[in-house]
Amino acid sequence: GDSVTQKQGQVTLSEDDFLFINCTYSTTTYPTLFWYVQYPGQGPQLLLKVTTANNKGISRGFEATYDKGTTSFHLQKASVQESDSAVYFCAHTGGADRLTFGKGTQLIIQP
Amino acid sequence: GPKVLQIPSHQIIDMGQMVTLNCDPVSNHLYFYWYKQILGQQMEFLVNFYNGKVMEKSKLFKDQFSVERPDGSYFTLKIQPTALEDSAVYFCASSLAGGRAEQFFGPGTRLTVL
């Protein structure tokens, strides 16, 4: 069935460090892939969306490439800031009108 | 950006009681969703709703659950009767076009069933 795996429950970095959050997905259909970000007390907000294999999504310095070969959609950022502290969710549609989420990765940036 | 509101933010009730969670979706959106997140676990799809009807529901959407949006007012999730395992944060979302379109989420309602 459909699933999304985020292996890292928490990532702790210092400002200006490189960010890499792992995400792999499983589906029998042709999904659209998403990264959502959730700040405390708020609902998830869309960060990135990519609909086509091998395409890259870029937003606010974050990027992720839809890799159909490895079924991955890892999130990267060259230089993180304290304001990036949040929970990041990888998700896909699996071709249906619903989102399948990963467990989320809590990003903590130390000043 | 567009905002989805959820009322209340927290609700504590006794097992067996009825509860209604309210969602005020983005005004011109046509597709509505509920997701459930148990503490420490991933957010899971419950149901989607379009044109006055449930289009798809997951196995988590038990017979005790119902949704409606009477006359364009709040999109509601009703649980009757509640069970201990219904304790979770419930997120409402809406989208303009459904399918692969962006879903906008509310801040969630934390439901505690005692």
PDB file of C-alpha atoms in Angstrom:
ATOM      1  CA  GLY A   1       0.000   0.000   0.000  1.00  0.00           C
ATOM      2  CA  ASP A   2       0.903   3.659   0.072  1.00  0.00           C
ATOM      3  CA  SER A   3       3.487   4.759   2.614  1.00  0.00           C
ATOM      4  CA  VAL A   4       6.078   7.446   3.319  1.00  0.00           C
ATOM      5  CA  THR A   5       9.171   6.828   5.427  1.00  0.00           C
ATOM      6  CA  GLN A   6      11.132   9.480   7.242  1.00  0.00           C
ATOM      7  CA  LYS A   7      13.845   7.740   9.220  1.00  0.00           C
ATOM      8  CA  GLN A   8      14.999  10.770  11.204  1.00  0.00           C
ATOM      9  CA  GLY A   9      12.727  11.690  14.077  1.00  0.00           C
ATOM     10  CA  GLN A  10      14.882  14.645  15.041  1.00  0.00           C
ATOM     11  CA  VAL A  11      17.758  16.559  13.493  1.00  0.00           C
ATOM     12  CA  THR A  12      19.819  19.053  15.495  1.00  0.00           C
ATOM     13  CA  LEU A  13      22.052  21.521  13.669  1.00  0.00           C
ATOM     14  CA  SER A  14      23.791  24.831  14.187  1.00  0.00           C
ATOM     15  CA  GLU A  15      23.069  27.945  12.123  1.00  0.00           C
ATOM     16  CA  ASP A  16      24.635  27.851   8.643  1.00  0.00           C
ATOM     17  CA  ASP A  17      24.875  24.037   8.675  1.00  0.00           C
ATOM     18  CA  PHE A  18      23.740  21.952   5.703  1.00  0.00           C
ATOM     19  CA  LEU A  19      20.358  20.244   6.120  1.00  0.00           C
ATOM     20  CA  PHE A  20      19.434  16.852   4.744  1.00  0.00           C
ATOM     21  CA  ILE A  21      16.167  15.129   5.690  1.00  0.00           C
ATOM     22  CA  ASN A  22      15.601  11.686   4.271  1.00  0.00           C
ATOM     23  CA  CYS A  23      12.269  10.698   2.675  1.00  0.00           C
ATOM     24  CA  THR A  24      11.323   7.625   0.682  1.00  0.00           C
ATOM     25  CA  TYR A  25       7.890   6.679  -0.570  1.00  0.00           C
ATOM     26  CA  SER A  26       5.982   3.663  -1.743  1.00  0.00           C
ATOM     27  CA  THR A  27       2.945   3.676  -3.988  1.00  0.00           C
ATOM     28  CA  THR A  28       1.521   1.664  -6.843  1.00  0.00           C
ATOM     29  CA  THR A  29       0.495   4.804  -8.735  1.00  0.00           C
ATOM     30  CA  TYR A  30       2.174   7.955 -10.000  1.00  0.00           C
ATOM     31  CA  PRO A  31       2.249  10.348  -7.052  1.00  0.00           C
ATOM     32  CA  THR A  32       2.679  14.046  -6.539  1.00  0.00           C
ATOM     33  CA  LEU A  33       5.250  14.646  -3.808  1.00  0.00           C
ATOM     34  CA  PHE A  34       5.130  17.297  -1.088  1.00  0.00           C
ATOM     35  CA  TRP A  35       7.083  18.701   1.803  1.00  0.00           C
ATOM     36  CA  TYR A  36       5.010  20.394   4.495  1.00  0.00           C
ATOM     37  CA  VAL A  37       6.395  22.421   7.430  1.00  0.00           C
ATOM     38  CA  GLN A  38       4.637  22.790  10.761  1.00  0.00           C
ATOM     39  CA  TYR A  39       5.432  25.510  13.295  1.00  0.00           C
ATOM     40  CA  PRO A  40       4.258  25.240  16.921  1.00  0.00           C
ATOM     41  CA  GLY A  41       0.535  25.844  17.324  1.00  0.00           C
ATOM     42  CA  GLN A  42      -0.124  25.844  13.577  1.00  0.00           C
ATOM     43  CA  GLY A  43      -1.220  23.362  10.973  1.00  0.00           C
ATOM     44  CA  PRO A  44       1.147  22.025   8.316  1.00  0.00           C
ATOM     45  CA  GLN A  45       1.964  24.522   5.515  1.00  0.00           C
ATOM     46  CA  LEU A  46       3.079  23.586   2.034  1.00  0.00           C
ATOM     47  CA  LEU A  47       6.807  24.098   1.517  1.00  0.00           C
ATOM     48  CA  LEU A  48       7.410  22.248  -1.766  1.00  0.00           C
ATOM     49  CA  LYS A  49       5.411  20.358  -4.357  1.00  0.00           C
ATOM     50  CA  VAL A  50       6.694  18.396  -7.345  1.00  0.00           C
ATOM     51  CA  THR A  51       4.406  16.607  -9.762  1.00  0.00           C
ATOM     52  CA  THR A  52       6.843  15.253 -12.340  1.00  0.00           C
ATOM     53  CA  ALA A  53       9.603  12.665 -11.937  1.00  0.00           C
ATOM     54  CA  ASN A  54      13.170  14.030 -12.045  1.00  0.00           C
ATOM     55  CA  ASN A  55      11.974  17.551 -11.379  1.00  0.00           C
ATOM     56  CA  LYS A  56      13.224  19.639  -8.498  1.00  0.00           C
ATOM     57  CA  GLY A  57      11.126  21.838  -6.245  1.00  0.00           C
ATOM     58  CA  ILE A  58      12.728  24.941  -4.720  1.00  0.00           C
ATOM     59  CA  SER A  59      11.272  27.260  -2.099  1.00  0.00           C
ATOM     60  CA  ARG A  60      12.763  29.568   0.528  1.00  0.00           C
ATOM     61  CA  GLY A  61      16.208  28.006   0.047  1.00  0.00           C
ATOM     62  CA  PHE A  62      14.868  24.452   0.480  1.00  0.00           C
ATOM     63  CA  GLU A  63      14.984  21.995  -2.396  1.00  0.00           C
ATOM     64  CA  ALA A  64      13.939  18.425  -3.097  1.00  0.00           C
ATOM     65  CA  THR A  65      14.214  16.272  -6.216  1.00  0.00           C
ATOM     66  CA  TYR A  66      11.564  13.735  -7.214  1.00  0.00           C
ATOM     67  CA  ASP A  67      13.722  10.657  -7.812  1.00  0.00           C
ATOM     68  CA  LYS A  68      11.526   7.941  -9.273  1.00  0.00           C
ATOM     69  CA  GLY A  69      14.442   5.510  -9.540  1.00  0.00           C
ATOM     70  CA  THR A  70      15.163   5.483  -5.811  1.00  0.00           C
ATOM     71  CA  THR A  71      11.582   6.503  -4.838  1.00  0.00           C
ATOM     72  CA  SER A  72      13.032   9.319  -2.769  1.00  0.00           C
ATOM     73  CA  PHE A  73      12.256  12.995  -2.185  1.00  0.00           C
ATOM     74  CA  HIS A  74      14.950  14.114   0.243  1.00  0.00           C
ATOM     75  CA  LEU A  75      14.813  17.684   1.553  1.00  0.00           C
ATOM     76  CA  GLN A  76      17.967  19.816   1.525  1.00  0.00           C
ATOM     77  CA  LYS A  77      19.017  23.311   2.444  1.00  0.00           C
ATOM     78  CA  ALA A  78      22.516  24.703   2.102  1.00  0.00           C
ATOM     79  CA  SER A  79      22.513  26.909   5.181  1.00  0.00           C
ATOM     80  CA  VAL A  80      19.870  26.695   7.905  1.00  0.00           C
ATOM     81  CA  GLN A  81      18.736  29.531  10.141  1.00  0.00           C
ATOM     82  CA  GLU A  82      17.203  29.486  13.596  1.00  0.00           C
ATOM     83  CA  SER A  83      13.829  30.399  12.038  1.00  0.00           C
ATOM     84  CA  ASP A  84      13.850  27.059  10.188  1.00  0.00           C
ATOM     85  CA  SER A  85      13.205  25.225  13.454  1.00  0.00           C
ATOM     86  CA  ALA A  86       9.971  23.300  12.882  1.00  0.00           C
ATOM     87  CA  VAL A  87       8.613  19.851  12.067  1.00  0.00           C
ATOM     88  CA  TYR A  88       8.972  18.802   8.421  1.00  0.00           C
ATOM     89  CA  PHE A  89       6.608  16.261   6.852  1.00  0.00           C
ATOM     90  CA  CYS A  90       7.116  14.445   3.579  1.00  0.00           C
ATOM     91  CA  ALA A  91       3.871  13.393   1.878  1.00  0.00           C
ATOM     92  CA  HIS A  92       2.429  12.084  -1.372  1.00  0.00           C
ATOM     93  CA  THR A  93      -0.964  11.774  -2.990  1.00  0.00           C
ATOM     94  CA  GLY A  94      -0.503   8.324  -4.433  1.00  0.00           C
ATOM     95  CA  GLY A  95      -2.697   9.457  -7.292  1.00  0.00           C
ATOM     96  CA  ALA A  96      -5.755   9.792  -5.040  1.00  0.00           C
ATOM     97  CA  ASP A  97      -7.388  12.788  -3.377  1.00  0.00           C
ATOM     98  CA  ARG A  98      -5.725  12.261  -0.016  1.00  0.00           C
ATOM     99  CA  LEU A  99      -2.267  12.792   1.449  1.00  0.00           C
ATOM    100  CA  THR A 100      -0.124  10.016   2.903  1.00  0.00           C
ATOM    101  CA  PHE A 101       2.322  11.499   5.404  1.00  0.00           C
ATOM    102  CA  GLY A 102       5.613  10.450   6.907  1.00  0.00           C
ATOM    103  CA  LYS A 103       6.081  10.622  10.674  1.00  0.00           C
ATOM    104  CA  GLY A 104       7.756  13.994  10.502  1.00  0.00           C
ATOM    105  CA  THR A 105      11.259  15.195  11.344  1.00  0.00           C
ATOM    106  CA  GLN A 106      11.747  17.749  14.095  1.00  0.00           C
ATOM    107  CA  LEU A 107      14.467  20.200  13.090  1.00  0.00           C
ATOM    108  CA  ILE A 108      16.185  22.000  15.942  1.00  0.00           C
ATOM    109  CA  ILE A 109      18.596  24.810  15.088  1.00  0.00           C
ATOM    110  CA  GLN A 110      20.935  25.911  17.828  1.00  0.00           C
ATOM    111  CA  PRO A 111      21.993  29.571  17.656  1.00  0.00           C
TER     112      PRO A 111
ATOM    113  CA  GLY B   1      -1.999  33.114   2.816  1.00  0.00           C
ATOM    114  CA  PRO B   2      -5.412  31.422   2.935  1.00  0.00           C
ATOM    115  CA  LYS B   3      -6.381  30.301   6.422  1.00  0.00           C
ATOM    116  CA  VAL B   4      -8.386  27.397   7.733  1.00  0.00           C
ATOM    117  CA  LEU B   5      -9.804  27.846  11.223  1.00  0.00           C
ATOM    118  CA  GLN B   6     -10.701  25.111  13.688  1.00  0.00           C
ATOM    119  CA  ILE B   7     -12.910  25.395  16.736  1.00  0.00           C
ATOM    120  CA  PRO B   8     -12.276  24.494  19.516  1.00  0.00           C
ATOM    121  CA  SER B   9      -8.512  24.199  19.852  1.00  0.00           C
ATOM    122  CA  HIS B  10      -8.881  21.752  22.734  1.00  0.00           C
ATOM    123  CA  GLN B  11     -11.775  19.551  23.826  1.00  0.00           C
ATOM    124  CA  ILE B  12     -11.941  17.202  26.810  1.00  0.00           C
ATOM    125  CA  ILE B  13     -14.911  14.844  27.078  1.00  0.00           C
ATOM    126  CA  ASP B  14     -15.931  11.644  28.787  1.00  0.00           C
ATOM    127  CA  MET B  15     -15.974   8.385  26.878  1.00  0.00           C
ATOM    128  CA  GLY B  16     -19.364   7.706  25.324  1.00  0.00           C
ATOM    129  CA  GLN B  17     -20.268  11.359  24.866  1.00  0.00           C
ATOM    130  CA  MET B  18     -20.762  13.013  21.506  1.00  0.00           C
ATOM    131  CA  VAL B  19     -18.313  15.606  20.190  1.00  0.00           C
ATOM    132  CA  THR B  20     -18.422  17.894  17.160  1.00  0.00           C
ATOM    133  CA  LEU B  21     -15.240  19.374  15.743  1.00  0.00           C
ATOM    134  CA  ASN B  22     -15.719  22.470  13.614  1.00  0.00           C
ATOM    135  CA  CYS B  23     -13.726  23.637  10.630  1.00  0.00           C
ATOM    136  CA  ASP B  24     -14.036  26.925   8.763  1.00  0.00           C
ATOM    137  CA  PRO B  25     -12.345  26.209   5.407  1.00  0.00           C
ATOM    138  CA  VAL B  26     -10.907  28.711   2.941  1.00  0.00           C
ATOM    139  CA  SER B  27     -13.892  30.553   1.510  1.00  0.00           C
ATOM    140  CA  ASN B  28     -13.724  29.520  -2.167  1.00  0.00           C
ATOM    141  CA  HIS B  29     -12.475  25.979  -1.587  1.00  0.00           C
ATOM    142  CA  LEU B  30     -14.602  23.038  -2.648  1.00  0.00           C
ATOM    143  CA  TYR B  31     -12.804  19.975  -1.269  1.00  0.00           C
ATOM    144  CA  PHE B  32     -12.577  19.248   2.437  1.00  0.00           C
ATOM    145  CA  TYR B  33     -10.611  16.738   4.484  1.00  0.00           C
ATOM    146  CA  TRP B  34     -10.096  15.435   7.994  1.00  0.00           C
ATOM    147  CA  TYR B  35      -6.841  13.892   9.214  1.00  0.00           C
ATOM    148  CA  LYS B  36      -6.045  12.318  12.588  1.00  0.00           C
ATOM    149  CA  GLN B  37      -2.705  12.439  14.390  1.00  0.00           C
ATOM    150  CA  ILE B  38      -2.077  10.417  17.528  1.00  0.00           C
ATOM    151  CA  LEU B  39       0.791  11.800  19.620  1.00  0.00           C
ATOM    152  CA  GLY B  40       4.139  10.699  18.250  1.00  0.00           C
ATOM    153  CA  GLN B  41       2.637   9.097  15.153  1.00  0.00           C
ATOM    154  CA  GLN B  42       2.072  10.281  11.626  1.00  0.00           C
ATOM    155  CA  MET B  43      -0.945  12.187  10.420  1.00  0.00           C
ATOM    156  CA  GLU B  44      -3.442   9.822   8.807  1.00  0.00           C
ATOM    157  CA  PHE B  45      -6.247  10.495   6.340  1.00  0.00           C
ATOM    158  CA  LEU B  46      -9.780  10.011   7.614  1.00  0.00           C
ATOM    159  CA  VAL B  47     -12.150  11.296   4.969  1.00  0.00           C
ATOM    160  CA  ASN B  48     -12.612  13.668   2.056  1.00  0.00           C
ATOM    161  CA  PHE B  49     -15.795  15.503   1.126  1.00  0.00           C
ATOM    162  CA  TYR B  50     -16.969  17.259  -2.032  1.00  0.00           C
ATOM    163  CA  ASN B  51     -20.275  18.585  -3.267  1.00  0.00           C
ATOM    164  CA  GLY B  52     -22.077  17.529  -0.112  1.00  0.00           C
ATOM    165  CA  LYS B  53     -20.843  13.945  -0.196  1.00  0.00           C
ATOM    166  CA  VAL B  54     -18.134  11.755   1.279  1.00  0.00           C
ATOM    167  CA  MET B  55     -15.941  10.763  -1.662  1.00  0.00           C
ATOM    168  CA  GLU B  56     -13.510   8.482   0.143  1.00  0.00           C
ATOM    169  CA  LYS B  57     -12.936   7.336   3.701  1.00  0.00           C
ATOM    170  CA  SER B  58     -10.191   5.313   5.341  1.00  0.00           C
ATOM    171  CA  LYS B  59     -10.535   2.376   7.690  1.00  0.00           C
ATOM    172  CA  LEU B  60      -9.973   4.826  10.573  1.00  0.00           C
ATOM    173  CA  PHE B  61     -13.290   6.505   9.733  1.00  0.00           C
ATOM    174  CA  LYS B  62     -15.433   4.313  11.947  1.00  0.00           C
ATOM    175  CA  ASP B  63     -19.224   4.037  11.866  1.00  0.00           C
ATOM    176  CA  GLN B  64     -19.317   6.394  14.849  1.00  0.00           C
ATOM    177  CA  PHE B  65     -17.851   9.173  12.678  1.00  0.00           C
ATOM    178  CA  SER B  66     -19.823  11.461  10.400  1.00  0.00           C
ATOM    179  CA  VAL B  67     -19.098  14.627   8.432  1.00  0.00           C
ATOM    180  CA  GLU B  68     -21.259  17.327   6.962  1.00  0.00           C
ATOM    181  CA  ARG B  69     -21.217  20.914   5.773  1.00  0.00           C
ATOM    182  CA  PRO B  70     -24.764  22.214   5.956  1.00  0.00           C
ATOM    183  CA  ASP B  71     -25.454  25.244   3.721  1.00  0.00           C
ATOM    184  CA  GLY B  72     -21.824  26.292   3.345  1.00  0.00           C
ATOM    185  CA  SER B  73     -21.283  26.752   7.073  1.00  0.00           C
ATOM    186  CA  TYR B  74     -18.701  24.873   9.119  1.00  0.00           C
ATOM    187  CA  PHE B  75     -17.377  21.553   7.864  1.00  0.00           C
ATOM    188  CA  THR B  76     -17.883  19.319  10.884  1.00  0.00           C
ATOM    189  CA  LEU B  77     -16.614  15.995  12.164  1.00  0.00           C
ATOM    190  CA  LYS B  78     -18.951  14.367  14.643  1.00  0.00           C
ATOM    191  CA  ILE B  79     -18.026  11.387  16.773  1.00  0.00           C
ATOM    192  CA  GLN B  80     -20.888   9.613  18.541  1.00  0.00           C
ATOM    193  CA  PRO B  81     -20.178   7.866  20.825  1.00  0.00           C
ATOM    194  CA  THR B  82     -16.540   8.631  21.552  1.00  0.00           C
ATOM    195  CA  ALA B  83     -14.005   6.004  22.611  1.00  0.00           C
ATOM    196  CA  LEU B  84     -10.645   6.284  24.378  1.00  0.00           C
ATOM    197  CA  GLU B  85      -8.786   5.579  21.138  1.00  0.00           C
ATOM    198  CA  ASP B  86     -10.347   8.679  19.571  1.00  0.00           C
ATOM    199  CA  SER B  87      -7.970  10.853  21.614  1.00  0.00           C
ATOM    200  CA  ALA B  88      -5.791  12.616  19.048  1.00  0.00           C
ATOM    201  CA  VAL B  89      -5.272  15.886  17.219  1.00  0.00           C
ATOM    202  CA  TYR B  90      -7.705  16.265  14.335  1.00  0.00           C
ATOM    203  CA  PHE B  91      -6.658  18.447  11.411  1.00  0.00           C
ATOM    204  CA  CYS B  92      -9.070  19.866   8.890  1.00  0.00           C
ATOM    205  CA  ALA B  93      -7.865  20.807   5.403  1.00  0.00           C
ATOM    206  CA  SER B  94      -9.405  22.314   2.298  1.00  0.00           C
ATOM    207  CA  SER B  95      -8.347  22.679  -1.302  1.00  0.00           C
ATOM    208  CA  LEU B  96      -9.624  24.459  -4.371  1.00  0.00           C
ATOM    209  CA  ALA B  97      -9.334  21.641  -6.847  1.00  0.00           C
ATOM    210  CA  GLY B  98      -8.811  18.319  -5.065  1.00  0.00           C
ATOM    211  CA  GLY B  99      -6.531  15.624  -6.466  1.00  0.00           C
ATOM    212  CA  ARG B 100      -2.943  16.881  -6.587  1.00  0.00           C
ATOM    213  CA  ALA B 101      -3.836  20.450  -5.540  1.00  0.00           C
ATOM    214  CA  GLU B 102      -2.369  21.979  -2.403  1.00  0.00           C
ATOM    215  CA  GLN B 103      -4.303  21.302   0.771  1.00  0.00           C
ATOM    216  CA  PHE B 104      -4.441  24.096   3.334  1.00  0.00           C
ATOM    217  CA  PHE B 105      -4.510  22.923   6.935  1.00  0.00           C
ATOM    218  CA  GLY B 106      -6.036  24.310  10.095  1.00  0.00           C
ATOM    219  CA  PRO B 107      -4.128  24.376  13.407  1.00  0.00           C
ATOM    220  CA  GLY B 108      -5.886  21.254  14.675  1.00  0.00           C
ATOM    221  CA  THR B 109      -8.246  20.368  17.525  1.00  0.00           C
ATOM    222  CA  ARG B 110      -6.744  18.355  20.365  1.00  0.00           C
ATOM    223  CA  LEU B 111      -9.397  15.892  21.543  1.00  0.00           C
ATOM    224  CA  THR B 112      -8.953  14.110  24.858  1.00  0.00           C
ATOM    225  CA  VAL B 113     -11.401  11.335  25.714  1.00  0.00           C
ATOM    226  CA  LEU B 114     -11.359  10.317  29.384  1.00  0.00           C
TER     227      LEU B 114
END
